[in-house]
Coordinates of C-alpha atoms and ligand atoms in Angstrom, one line a residue:
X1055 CA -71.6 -30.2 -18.2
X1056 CA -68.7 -27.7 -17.1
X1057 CA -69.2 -24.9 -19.4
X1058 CA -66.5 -23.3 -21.8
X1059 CA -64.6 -20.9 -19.7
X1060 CA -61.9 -18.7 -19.5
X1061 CA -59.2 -18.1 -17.0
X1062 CA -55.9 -16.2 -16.7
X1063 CA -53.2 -18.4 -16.8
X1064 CA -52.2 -19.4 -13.2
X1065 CA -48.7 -20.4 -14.0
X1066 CA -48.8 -24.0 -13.1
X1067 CA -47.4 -26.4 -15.4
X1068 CA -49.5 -28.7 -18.1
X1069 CA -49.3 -32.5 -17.6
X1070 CA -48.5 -32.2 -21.5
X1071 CA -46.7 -29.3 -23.6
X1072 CA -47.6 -29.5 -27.4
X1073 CA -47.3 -26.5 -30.2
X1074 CA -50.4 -26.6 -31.8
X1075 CA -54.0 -27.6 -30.7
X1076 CA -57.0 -27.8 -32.6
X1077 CA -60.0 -28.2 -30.8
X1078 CA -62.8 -30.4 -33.1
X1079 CA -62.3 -33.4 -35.3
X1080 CA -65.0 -32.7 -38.0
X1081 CA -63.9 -31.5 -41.5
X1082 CA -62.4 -28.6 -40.4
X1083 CA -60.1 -29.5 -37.6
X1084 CA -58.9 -32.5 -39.9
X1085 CA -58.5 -30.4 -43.0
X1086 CA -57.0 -27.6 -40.8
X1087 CA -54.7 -31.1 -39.1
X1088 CA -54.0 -31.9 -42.2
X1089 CA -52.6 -28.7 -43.8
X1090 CA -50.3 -28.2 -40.7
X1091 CA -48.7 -31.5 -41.0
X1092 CA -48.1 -30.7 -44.5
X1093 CA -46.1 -27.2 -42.8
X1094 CA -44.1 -29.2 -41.1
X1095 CA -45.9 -29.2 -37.2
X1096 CA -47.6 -32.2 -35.3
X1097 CA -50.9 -30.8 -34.2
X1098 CA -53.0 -32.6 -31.1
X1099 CA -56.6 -32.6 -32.3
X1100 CA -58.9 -33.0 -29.3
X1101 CA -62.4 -34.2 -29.9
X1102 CA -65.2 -34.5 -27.4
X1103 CA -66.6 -37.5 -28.8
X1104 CA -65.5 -41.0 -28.6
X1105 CA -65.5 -41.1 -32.6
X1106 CA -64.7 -38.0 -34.8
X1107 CA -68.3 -37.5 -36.0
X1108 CA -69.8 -33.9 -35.6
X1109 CA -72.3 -32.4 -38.0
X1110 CA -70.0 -33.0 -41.5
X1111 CA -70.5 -36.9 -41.0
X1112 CA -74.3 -35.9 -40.5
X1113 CA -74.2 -33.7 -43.8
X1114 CA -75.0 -34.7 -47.8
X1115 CA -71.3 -34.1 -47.7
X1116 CA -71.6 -31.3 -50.6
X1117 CA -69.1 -28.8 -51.1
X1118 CA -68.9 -26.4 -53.5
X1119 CA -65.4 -25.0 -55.3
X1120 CA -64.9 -22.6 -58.4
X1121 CA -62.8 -23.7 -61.3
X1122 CA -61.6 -27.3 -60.7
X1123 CA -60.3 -29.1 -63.0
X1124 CA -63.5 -31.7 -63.1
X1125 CA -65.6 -28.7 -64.1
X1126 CA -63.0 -28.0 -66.3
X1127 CA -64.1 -31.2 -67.6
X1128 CA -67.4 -30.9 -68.2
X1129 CA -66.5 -27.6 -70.4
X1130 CA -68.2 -25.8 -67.2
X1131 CA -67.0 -22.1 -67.5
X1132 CA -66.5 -21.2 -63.7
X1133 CA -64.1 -18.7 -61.3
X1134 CA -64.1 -17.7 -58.2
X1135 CA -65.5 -13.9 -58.8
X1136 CA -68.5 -15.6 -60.6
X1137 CA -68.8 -18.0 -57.1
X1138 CA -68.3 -15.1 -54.7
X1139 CA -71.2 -13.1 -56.9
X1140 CA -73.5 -15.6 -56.1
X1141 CA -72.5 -15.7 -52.6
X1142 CA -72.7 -11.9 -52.2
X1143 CA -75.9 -11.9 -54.4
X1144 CA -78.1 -14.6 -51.9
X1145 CA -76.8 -12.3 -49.2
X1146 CA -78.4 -9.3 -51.0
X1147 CA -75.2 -7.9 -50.5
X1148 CA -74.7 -8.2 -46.7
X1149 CA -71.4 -10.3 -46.4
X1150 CA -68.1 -9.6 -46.1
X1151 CA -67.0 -9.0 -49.8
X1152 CA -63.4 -9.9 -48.9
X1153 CA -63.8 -13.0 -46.8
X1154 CA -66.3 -14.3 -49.8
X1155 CA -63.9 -14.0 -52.2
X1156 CA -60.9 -15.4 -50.1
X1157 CA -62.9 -18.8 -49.8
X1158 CA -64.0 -18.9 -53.2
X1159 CA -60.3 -18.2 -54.3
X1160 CA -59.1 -21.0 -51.6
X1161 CA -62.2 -23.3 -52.9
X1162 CA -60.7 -25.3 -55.9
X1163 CA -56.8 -24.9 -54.4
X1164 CA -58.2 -26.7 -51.1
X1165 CA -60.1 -29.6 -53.1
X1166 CA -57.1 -30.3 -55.8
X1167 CA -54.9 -30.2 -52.4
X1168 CA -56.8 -32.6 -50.6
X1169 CA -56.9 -35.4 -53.9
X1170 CA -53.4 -35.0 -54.8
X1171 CA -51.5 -34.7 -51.2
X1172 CA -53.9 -36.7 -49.3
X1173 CA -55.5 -39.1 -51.7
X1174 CA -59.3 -37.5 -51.2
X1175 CA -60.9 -38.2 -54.2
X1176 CA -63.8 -35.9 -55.4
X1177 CA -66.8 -36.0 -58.1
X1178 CA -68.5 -33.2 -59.7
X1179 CA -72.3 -33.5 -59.1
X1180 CA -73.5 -32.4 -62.0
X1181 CA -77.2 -33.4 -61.4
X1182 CA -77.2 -30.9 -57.8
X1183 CA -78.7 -27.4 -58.9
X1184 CA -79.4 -25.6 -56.4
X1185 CA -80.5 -22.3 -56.1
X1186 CA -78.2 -19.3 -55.8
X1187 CA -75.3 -20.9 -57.5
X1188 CA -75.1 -19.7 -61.7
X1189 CA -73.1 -23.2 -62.5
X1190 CA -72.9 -26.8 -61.3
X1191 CA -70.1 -26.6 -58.1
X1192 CA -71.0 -29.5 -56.1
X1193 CA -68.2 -31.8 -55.1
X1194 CA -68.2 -34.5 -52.7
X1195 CA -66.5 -37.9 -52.7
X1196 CA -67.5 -40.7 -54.8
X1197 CA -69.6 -42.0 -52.2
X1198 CA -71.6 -38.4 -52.2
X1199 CA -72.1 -38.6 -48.1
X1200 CA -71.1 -36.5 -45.8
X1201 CA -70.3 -40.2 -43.5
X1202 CA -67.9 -40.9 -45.8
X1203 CA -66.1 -37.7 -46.4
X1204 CA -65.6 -38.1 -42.7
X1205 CA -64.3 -41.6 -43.0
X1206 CA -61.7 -40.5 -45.9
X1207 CA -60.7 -37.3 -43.8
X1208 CA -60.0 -39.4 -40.9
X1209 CA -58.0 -41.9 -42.7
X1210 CA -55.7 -39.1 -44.3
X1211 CA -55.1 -37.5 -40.7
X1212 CA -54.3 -41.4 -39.5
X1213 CA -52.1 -41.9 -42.6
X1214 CA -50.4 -38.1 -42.0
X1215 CA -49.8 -39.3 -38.5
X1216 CA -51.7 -36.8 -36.9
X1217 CA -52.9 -37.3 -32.9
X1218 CA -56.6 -36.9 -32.7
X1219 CA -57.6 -37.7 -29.1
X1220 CA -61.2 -39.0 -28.4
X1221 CA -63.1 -38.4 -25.5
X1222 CA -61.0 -35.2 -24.6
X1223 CA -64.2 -31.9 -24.3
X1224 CA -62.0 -28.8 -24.2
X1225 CA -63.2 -26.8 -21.1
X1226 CA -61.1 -23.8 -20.2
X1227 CA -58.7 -21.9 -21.8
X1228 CA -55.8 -20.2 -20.2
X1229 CA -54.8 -17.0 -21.4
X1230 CA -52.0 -14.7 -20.2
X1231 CA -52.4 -10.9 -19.2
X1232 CA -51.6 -10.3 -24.0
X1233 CA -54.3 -12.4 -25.0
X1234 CA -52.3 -15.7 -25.8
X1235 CA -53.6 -19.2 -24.9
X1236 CA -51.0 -20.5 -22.7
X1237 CA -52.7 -24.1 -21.7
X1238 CA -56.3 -25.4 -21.9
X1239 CA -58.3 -28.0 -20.1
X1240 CA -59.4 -30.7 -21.2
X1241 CA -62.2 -33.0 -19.6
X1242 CA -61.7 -37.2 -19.9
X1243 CA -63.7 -40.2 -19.1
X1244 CA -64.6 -40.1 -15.7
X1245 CA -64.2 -36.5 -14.8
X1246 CA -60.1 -36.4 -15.1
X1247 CA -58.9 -33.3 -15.8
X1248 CA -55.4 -33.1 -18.1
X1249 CA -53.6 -29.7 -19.2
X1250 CA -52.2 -29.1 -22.5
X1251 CA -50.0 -26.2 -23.1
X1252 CA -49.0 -24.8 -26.7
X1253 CA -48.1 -21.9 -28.5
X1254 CA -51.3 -21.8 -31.1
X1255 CA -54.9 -22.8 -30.6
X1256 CA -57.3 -23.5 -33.6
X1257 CA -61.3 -23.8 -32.9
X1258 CA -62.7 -26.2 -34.4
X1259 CA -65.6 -26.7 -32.3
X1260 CA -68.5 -25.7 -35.3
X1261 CA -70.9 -23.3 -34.1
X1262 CA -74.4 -23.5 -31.4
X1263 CA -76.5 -25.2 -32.9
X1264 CA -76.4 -27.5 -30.2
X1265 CA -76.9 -25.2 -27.3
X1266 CA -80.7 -24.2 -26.9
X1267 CA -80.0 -20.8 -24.6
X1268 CA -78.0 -19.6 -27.6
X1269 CA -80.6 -20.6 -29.8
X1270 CA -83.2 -19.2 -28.2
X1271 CA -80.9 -15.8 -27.6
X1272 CA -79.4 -15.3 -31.1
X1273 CA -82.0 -17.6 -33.5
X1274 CA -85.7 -17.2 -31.6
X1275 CA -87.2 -18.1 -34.9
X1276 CA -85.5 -21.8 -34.6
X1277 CA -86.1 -22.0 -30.7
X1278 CA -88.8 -24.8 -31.0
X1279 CA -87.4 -26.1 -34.4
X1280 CA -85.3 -29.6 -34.6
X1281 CA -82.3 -29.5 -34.2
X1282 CA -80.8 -31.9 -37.0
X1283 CA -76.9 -31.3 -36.7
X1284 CA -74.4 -32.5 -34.3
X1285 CA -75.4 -32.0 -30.3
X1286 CA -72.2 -31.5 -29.7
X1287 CA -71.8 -28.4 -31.0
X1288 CA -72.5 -26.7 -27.7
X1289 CA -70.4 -23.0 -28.9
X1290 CA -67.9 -23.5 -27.0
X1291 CA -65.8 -21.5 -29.7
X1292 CA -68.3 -18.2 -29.4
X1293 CA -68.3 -18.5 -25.3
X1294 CA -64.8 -18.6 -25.3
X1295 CA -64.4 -15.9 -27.7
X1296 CA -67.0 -13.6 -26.0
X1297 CA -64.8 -13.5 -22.8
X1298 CA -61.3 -12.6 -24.5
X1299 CA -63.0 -9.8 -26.5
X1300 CA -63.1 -11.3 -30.1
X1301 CA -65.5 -9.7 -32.5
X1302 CA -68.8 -11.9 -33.6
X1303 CA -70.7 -11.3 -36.4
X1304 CA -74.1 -12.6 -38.1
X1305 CA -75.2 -14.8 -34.7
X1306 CA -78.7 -14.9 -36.1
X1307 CA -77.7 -16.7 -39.2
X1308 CA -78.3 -20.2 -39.9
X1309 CA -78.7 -22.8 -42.1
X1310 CA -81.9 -24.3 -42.2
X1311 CA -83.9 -26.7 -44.0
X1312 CA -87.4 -26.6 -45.8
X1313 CA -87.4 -30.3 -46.3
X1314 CA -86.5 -32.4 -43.2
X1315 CA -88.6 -36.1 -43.1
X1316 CA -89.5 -36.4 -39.3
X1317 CA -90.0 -39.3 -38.7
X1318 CA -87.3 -40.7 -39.6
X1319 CA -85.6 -37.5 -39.3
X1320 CA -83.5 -37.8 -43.0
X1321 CA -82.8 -35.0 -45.4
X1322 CA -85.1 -35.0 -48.3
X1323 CA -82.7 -33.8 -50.8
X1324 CA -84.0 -30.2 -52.1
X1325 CA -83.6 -31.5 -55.9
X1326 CA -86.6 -32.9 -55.4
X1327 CA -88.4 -29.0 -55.5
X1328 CA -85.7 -28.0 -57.9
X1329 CA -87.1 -30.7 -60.5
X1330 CA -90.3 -29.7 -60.4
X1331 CA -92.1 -31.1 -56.9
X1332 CA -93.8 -28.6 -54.6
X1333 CA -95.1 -28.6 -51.5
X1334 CA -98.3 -28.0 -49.8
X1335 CA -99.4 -27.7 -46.4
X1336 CA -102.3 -29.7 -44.2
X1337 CA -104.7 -28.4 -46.6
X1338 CA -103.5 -29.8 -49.4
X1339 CA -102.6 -25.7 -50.8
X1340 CA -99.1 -24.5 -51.6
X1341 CA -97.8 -21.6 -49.9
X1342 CA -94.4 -20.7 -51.5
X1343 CA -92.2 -20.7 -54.2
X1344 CA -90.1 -23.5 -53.9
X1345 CA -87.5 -22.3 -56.3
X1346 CA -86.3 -20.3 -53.4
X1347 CA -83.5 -21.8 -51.6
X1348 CA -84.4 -24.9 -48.5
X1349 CA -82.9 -22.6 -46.2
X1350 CA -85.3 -20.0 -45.6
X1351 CA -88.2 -22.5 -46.5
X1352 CA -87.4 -24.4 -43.0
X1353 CA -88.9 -20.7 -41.5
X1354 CA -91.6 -20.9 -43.9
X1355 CA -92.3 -25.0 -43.4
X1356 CA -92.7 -24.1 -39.5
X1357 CA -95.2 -21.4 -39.9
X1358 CA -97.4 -24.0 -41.2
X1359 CA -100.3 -25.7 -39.2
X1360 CA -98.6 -27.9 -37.2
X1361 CA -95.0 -26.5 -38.4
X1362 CA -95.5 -29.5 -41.0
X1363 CA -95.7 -29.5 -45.1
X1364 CA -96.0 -32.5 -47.5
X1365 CA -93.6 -32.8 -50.9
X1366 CA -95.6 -33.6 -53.7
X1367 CA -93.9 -34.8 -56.7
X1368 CA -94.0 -37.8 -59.1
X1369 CA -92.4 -40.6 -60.0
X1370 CA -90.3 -39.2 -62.2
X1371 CA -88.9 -37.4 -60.1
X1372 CA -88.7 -39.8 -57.4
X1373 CA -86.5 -42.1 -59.8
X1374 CA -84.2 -39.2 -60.1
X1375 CA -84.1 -38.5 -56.0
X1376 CA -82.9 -42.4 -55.8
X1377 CA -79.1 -41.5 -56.9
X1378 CA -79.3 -39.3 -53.5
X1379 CA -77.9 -41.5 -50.6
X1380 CA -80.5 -40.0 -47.8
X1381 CA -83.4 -40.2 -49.9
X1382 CA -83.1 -43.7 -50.5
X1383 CA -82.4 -43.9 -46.8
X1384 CA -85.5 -42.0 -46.2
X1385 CA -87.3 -44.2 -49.1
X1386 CA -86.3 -47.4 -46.8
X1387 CA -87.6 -46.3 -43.4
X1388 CA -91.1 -45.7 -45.1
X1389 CA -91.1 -41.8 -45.4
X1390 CA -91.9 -41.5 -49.1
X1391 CA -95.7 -42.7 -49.7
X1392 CA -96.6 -43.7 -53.3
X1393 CA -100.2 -44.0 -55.1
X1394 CA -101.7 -44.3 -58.6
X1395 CA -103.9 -41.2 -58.2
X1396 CA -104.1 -38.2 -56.5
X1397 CA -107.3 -39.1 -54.4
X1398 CA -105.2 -41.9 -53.1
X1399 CA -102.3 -40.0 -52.2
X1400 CA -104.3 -37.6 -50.0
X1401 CA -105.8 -40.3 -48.1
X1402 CA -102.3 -41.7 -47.4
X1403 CA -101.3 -38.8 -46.2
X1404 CA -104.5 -37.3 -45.0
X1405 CA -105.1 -34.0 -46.9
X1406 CA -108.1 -33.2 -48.4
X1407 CA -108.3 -35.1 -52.0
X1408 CA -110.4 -32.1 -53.7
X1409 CA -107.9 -29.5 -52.4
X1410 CA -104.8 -31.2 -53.5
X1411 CA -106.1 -32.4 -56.6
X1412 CA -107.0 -28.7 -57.4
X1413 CA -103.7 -27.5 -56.5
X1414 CA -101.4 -30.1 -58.8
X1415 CA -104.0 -29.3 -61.6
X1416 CA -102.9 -25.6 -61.2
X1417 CA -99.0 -26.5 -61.1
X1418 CA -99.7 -28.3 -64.1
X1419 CA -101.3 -25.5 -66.2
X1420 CA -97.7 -23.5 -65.3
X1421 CA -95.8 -25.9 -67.1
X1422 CA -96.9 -24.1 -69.8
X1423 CA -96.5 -21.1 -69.0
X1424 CA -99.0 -18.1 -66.7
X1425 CA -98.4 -16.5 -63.8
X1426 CA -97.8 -18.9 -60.8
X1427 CA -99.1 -16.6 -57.5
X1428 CA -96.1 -17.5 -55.8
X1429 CA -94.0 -16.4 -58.5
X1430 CA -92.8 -19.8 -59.4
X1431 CA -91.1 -20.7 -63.1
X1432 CA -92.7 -24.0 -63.6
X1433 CA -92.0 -24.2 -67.2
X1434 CA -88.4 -25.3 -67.2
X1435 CA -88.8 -29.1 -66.0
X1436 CA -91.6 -31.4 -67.0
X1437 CA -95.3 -31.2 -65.8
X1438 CA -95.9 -33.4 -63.2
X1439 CA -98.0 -36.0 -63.9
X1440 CA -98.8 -39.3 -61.6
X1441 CA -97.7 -41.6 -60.6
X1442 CA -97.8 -39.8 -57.1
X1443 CA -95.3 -39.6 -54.3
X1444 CA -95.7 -37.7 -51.1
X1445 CA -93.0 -37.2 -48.0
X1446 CA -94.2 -35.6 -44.9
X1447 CA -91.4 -33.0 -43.7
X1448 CA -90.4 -30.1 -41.3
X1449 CA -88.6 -27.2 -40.9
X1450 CA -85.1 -28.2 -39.5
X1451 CA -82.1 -25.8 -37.8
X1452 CA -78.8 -27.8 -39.4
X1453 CA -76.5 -25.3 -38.2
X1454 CA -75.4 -21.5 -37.1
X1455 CA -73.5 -19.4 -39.6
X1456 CA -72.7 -16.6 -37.0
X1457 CA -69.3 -16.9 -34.9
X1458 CA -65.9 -15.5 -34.6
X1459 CA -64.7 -12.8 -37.1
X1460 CA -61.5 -13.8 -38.6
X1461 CA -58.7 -12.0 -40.6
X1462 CA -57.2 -13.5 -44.4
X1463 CA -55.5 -15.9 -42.1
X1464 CA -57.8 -17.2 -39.8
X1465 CA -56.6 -15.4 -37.0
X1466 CA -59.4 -14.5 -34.2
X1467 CA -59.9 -10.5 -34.6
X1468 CA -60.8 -8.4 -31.0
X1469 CA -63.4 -6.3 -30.8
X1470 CA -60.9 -3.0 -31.2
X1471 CA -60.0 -5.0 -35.0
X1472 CA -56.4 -6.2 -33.9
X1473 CA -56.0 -10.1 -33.9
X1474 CA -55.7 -12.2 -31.1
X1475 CA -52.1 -13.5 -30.8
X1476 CA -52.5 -17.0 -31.1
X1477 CA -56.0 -18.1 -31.6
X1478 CA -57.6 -19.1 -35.0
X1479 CA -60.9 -20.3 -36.4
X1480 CA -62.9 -21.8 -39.4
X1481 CA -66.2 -23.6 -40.0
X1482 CA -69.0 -23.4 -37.8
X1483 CA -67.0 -21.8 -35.3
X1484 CA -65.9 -18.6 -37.6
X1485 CA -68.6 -16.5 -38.8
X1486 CA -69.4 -17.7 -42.0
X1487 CA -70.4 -16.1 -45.6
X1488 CA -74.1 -16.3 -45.5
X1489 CA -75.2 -12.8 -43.9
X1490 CA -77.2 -12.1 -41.0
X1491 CA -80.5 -14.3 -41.8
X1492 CA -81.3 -17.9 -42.7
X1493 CA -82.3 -16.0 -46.6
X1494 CA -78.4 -15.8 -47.0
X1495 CA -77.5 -19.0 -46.6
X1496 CA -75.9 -20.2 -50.4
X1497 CA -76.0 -24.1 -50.5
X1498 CA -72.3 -25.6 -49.2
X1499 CA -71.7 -22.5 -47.7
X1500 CA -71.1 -25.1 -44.5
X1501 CA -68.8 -27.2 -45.3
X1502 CA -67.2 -24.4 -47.9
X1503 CA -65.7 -22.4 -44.9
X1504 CA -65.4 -25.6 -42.9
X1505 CA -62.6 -26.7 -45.7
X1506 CA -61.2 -23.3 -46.8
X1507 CA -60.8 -21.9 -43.7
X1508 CA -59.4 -25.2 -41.8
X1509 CA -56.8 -25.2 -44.6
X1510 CA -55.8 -21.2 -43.7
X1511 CA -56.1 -22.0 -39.7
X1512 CA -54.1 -25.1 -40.0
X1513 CA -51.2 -23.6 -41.8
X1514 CA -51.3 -20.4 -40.4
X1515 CA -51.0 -21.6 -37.0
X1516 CA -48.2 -24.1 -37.8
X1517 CA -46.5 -21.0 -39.0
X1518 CA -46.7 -19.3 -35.8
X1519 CA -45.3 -22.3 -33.8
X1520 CA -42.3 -22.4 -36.0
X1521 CA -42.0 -18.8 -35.8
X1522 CA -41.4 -19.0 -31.9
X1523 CA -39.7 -22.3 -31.7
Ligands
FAD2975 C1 -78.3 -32.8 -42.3 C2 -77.2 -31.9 -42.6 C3 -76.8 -31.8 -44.0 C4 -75.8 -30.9 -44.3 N1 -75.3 -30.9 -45.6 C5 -74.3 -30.0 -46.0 C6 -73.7 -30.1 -47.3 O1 -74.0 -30.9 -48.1 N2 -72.8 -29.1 -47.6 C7 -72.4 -28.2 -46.7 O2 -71.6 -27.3 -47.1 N3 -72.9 -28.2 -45.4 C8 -73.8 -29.1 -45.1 N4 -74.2 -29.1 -43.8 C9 -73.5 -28.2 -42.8 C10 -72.2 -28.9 -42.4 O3 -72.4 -30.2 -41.9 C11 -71.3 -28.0 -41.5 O4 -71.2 -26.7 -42.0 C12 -69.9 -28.6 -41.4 O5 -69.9 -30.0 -41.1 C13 -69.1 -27.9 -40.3 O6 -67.9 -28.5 -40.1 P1 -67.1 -28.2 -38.8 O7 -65.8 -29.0 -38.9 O8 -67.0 -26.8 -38.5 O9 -68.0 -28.8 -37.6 P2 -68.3 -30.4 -37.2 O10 -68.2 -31.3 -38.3 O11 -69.6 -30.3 -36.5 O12 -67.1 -30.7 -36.2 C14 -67.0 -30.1 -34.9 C15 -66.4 -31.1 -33.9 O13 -66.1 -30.4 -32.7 C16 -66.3 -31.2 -31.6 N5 -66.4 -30.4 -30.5 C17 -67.3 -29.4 -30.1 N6 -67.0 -28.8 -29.0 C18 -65.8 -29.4 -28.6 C19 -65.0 -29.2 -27.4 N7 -65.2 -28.2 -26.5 N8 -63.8 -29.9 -27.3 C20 -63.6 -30.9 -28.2 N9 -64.4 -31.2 -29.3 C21 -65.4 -30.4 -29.5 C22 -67.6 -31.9 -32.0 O14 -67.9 -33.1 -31.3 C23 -67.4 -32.1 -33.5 O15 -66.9 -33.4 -33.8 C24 -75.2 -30.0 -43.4 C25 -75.6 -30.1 -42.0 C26 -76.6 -31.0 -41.7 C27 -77.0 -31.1 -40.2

């Protein structure tokens, strides 16, 4: 694969001339496609793949947004200081203040934007709590999957009459002797090479989650985990960015994710903890407190015998997993395993019986109250009691939270502070608003940037190609 390189521009013309580019056709580079249509410009979104995909068609789709008018409806008290709190708070404080703010601020304005220009209907999820977040802020569309969030995005950059060119893998970027992108290169079916030129560049491109050398460089922790995002996210964005001097920050975040089925390789939705489930390990003992968030548990999951864990929960709970779109795809492909009893259940998923039977019987006595060792609250949800279901899952890397640091406007910043002249970010490819480690990592912090910060990009580079032309 030709890597992501950069090279001073050598002056020779580009087979096409547009003003703005925006390299990646996941929910950033349409949202940030969509918002500079909306400022007037035509922007070319290149996309490696044959069909716009990357890791938000792979995702539950979730985004989270701070005083919307469907919270608003549910008489749910919510602003974006109390939402950048919480995101400073599962940081422990080591975020950007500023940046978590701005997308908290941008959260609801990008979501009411996105229904009432381009159609994009959303839901409140009012049965998602998930750690770290004080108030139900889940939104996705109706059909709560990150697939079809995808689809609807697609079919608003289509309707907006935005270009987004398949099988076109940005390579190189030209820059001149100030730091602008003059042209880039751009690698087709069959090896032909075509130049683009234009006057503003947005990345797009997610992070490198994709790319094992980076992995292993920046995230050792996750070298041997599974990777369950998009492979195409190779960081093209941070290698480009690491030759024209931008600042990076936080490359050894990450989302991760304690509850990963493999096989079939599904998400098991993390509601399944948060109502009460727990998990235990090939012993059939427990070895956490699943109240934490999924993200660090995918660390914690992995330094278990055999890097594997088993959810045990019951069929309560199971009933209430069901309105989750990947667990009933997970339900369908065999991963959940059901019995009557709990001797049953450990033979089905081979753990010893008088072990896990011992450590449900524990859980159970929390219910009403005592001292859990791990520290668990298990008196707020109902004590389990069988029926019995069991999943088998893994540790999982879903994507990086490090990248580019960018200014209010998206713009790239340099390592001396000063933004580059032409070149912006969001999503995966920006650095994001989860800290240095996978323990900062607030659920929908992903797509959250991914949509905020494509909105800012997009209309902030539109700007600058109808302030030069
Ligand atoms: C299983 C799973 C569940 C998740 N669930 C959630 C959730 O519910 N909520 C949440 O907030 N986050 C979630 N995430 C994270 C979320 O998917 C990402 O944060 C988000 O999709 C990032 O959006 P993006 O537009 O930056 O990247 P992507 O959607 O990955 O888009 C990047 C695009 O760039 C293309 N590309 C890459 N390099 C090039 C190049 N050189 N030239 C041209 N094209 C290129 C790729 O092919 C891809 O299409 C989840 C992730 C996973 C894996």
């Amino acid at each position: 694969m030709t890597p992501a390189i950069v090279r001073p521009d050598d002056g020779v013309p580009a087979d096409i001339d547009v003003g703005m580019v925006i390299i990646g056709a996941g929910a950033c580079g349409l949202i940030a496609g969509l918002a500079a249509a909306d400022a007037g410009c035509s922007p070319l979104i290149l996309e490696r793949d044959p069909v716009p995909s990357g890791s938000t068609a792979l995702s539950s789709g979730y985004i989270p947004a701070a005083g919307t008018r469907h919270q608003a409806a549910r008489g749910i008290q919510d602003n974006p200081e109390y939402f950048a709190r919480d995101i400073l708070a599962k940081t422990k404080q080591r975020t950007d203040p500023a940046m978590a703010l701005r997308v908290a601020q941008a959260s609801a304005p990008t979501l009411q934007w996105l229904e009432d220009r381009h159609f994009i209907p959303f839901v409140l999820l009012d049965d998602v709590h998930y750690p770290g977040h004080s108030v139900v802020r889940m939104h996705a569309v109706p059909e709560r999957s990150g697939s079809a969030l995808m689809a609807r995005l697609s079919a608003a950059a289509a309707a907006a009459g935005i270009d987004v060119v398949p099988n076109a893998r940005a390579t190189t970027l030209f820059v001149d002797p100030t730091g602008r992108v003059t042209k880039l290169a751009v690698e087709r079916p069959g090896g032909l090479i075509e130049t683009v030129s234009c006057q503003s560049v947005v990345l797009a491109c997610n992070g490198y989650g994709g790319n094992p050398d980076l992995i292993s460089r920046y995230i050792p922790e996750m070298t041997a985990a599974l990777y369950a995002g998009h492979r195409g996210n190779t960081g093209d964005a941070l290698l480009w960015g690491q030759q024209m001097n931008a600042a990076t920050s936080d490359l050894s975040a990450y989302q991760g994710h304690g509850s990963y089925a493999d096989p079939p390789g599904v998400l098991i939705t993390w509601t399944v903890m948060a109502e009460g489930g727990i998990q235990v390990n090939c012993h059939g003992e427990r070895f956490s407190d699943e109240s934490q968030g999924y993200s660090e548990h995918s660390s914690i999951v992995l330094r278990q015998p055999g890097g594997v864990a088993f959810a045990v929960y019951d069929a309560r709970i199971d009933q209430f997993a069901q309105a989750f779109p990947e667990y009933r795809t997970a339900d369908s492909l065999g991963a959940v395993r059901r019995a009557p009893d709990l001797a049953t259940l450990a033979e089905r998923i081979t753990v010893p019986a008088a072990a896990l039977e011992q450590t449900v019987r524990h859980v159970q006595r929390f219910a009403t109250g005592g001292v859990d060792p791990f520290g668990r609250d298990f008196t707020t949800r109902p004590a389990l009691k069988g029926p019995w279901c069991a999943v088998r899952v893994t540790g999982a890397l879903f994507h990086t939270q490090g990248g580019l640091v960018v200014d209010e406007q998206a713009r790239v910043l340099g390592t001396d502070g000063t933004a580059l002249p032409n070149l912006f970010a969001g999503g995966g490819a920006a650095r994001g608003v989860s800290g240095p480690a996978v323990d900062g990592y607030l659920s929908g912090n992903g797509l959250l940037t991914a949509a905020t910060l494509g909105r800012i990009a997009g209309t902030a580079a539109a700007r600058l190609v109808h302030s030069i032309t």
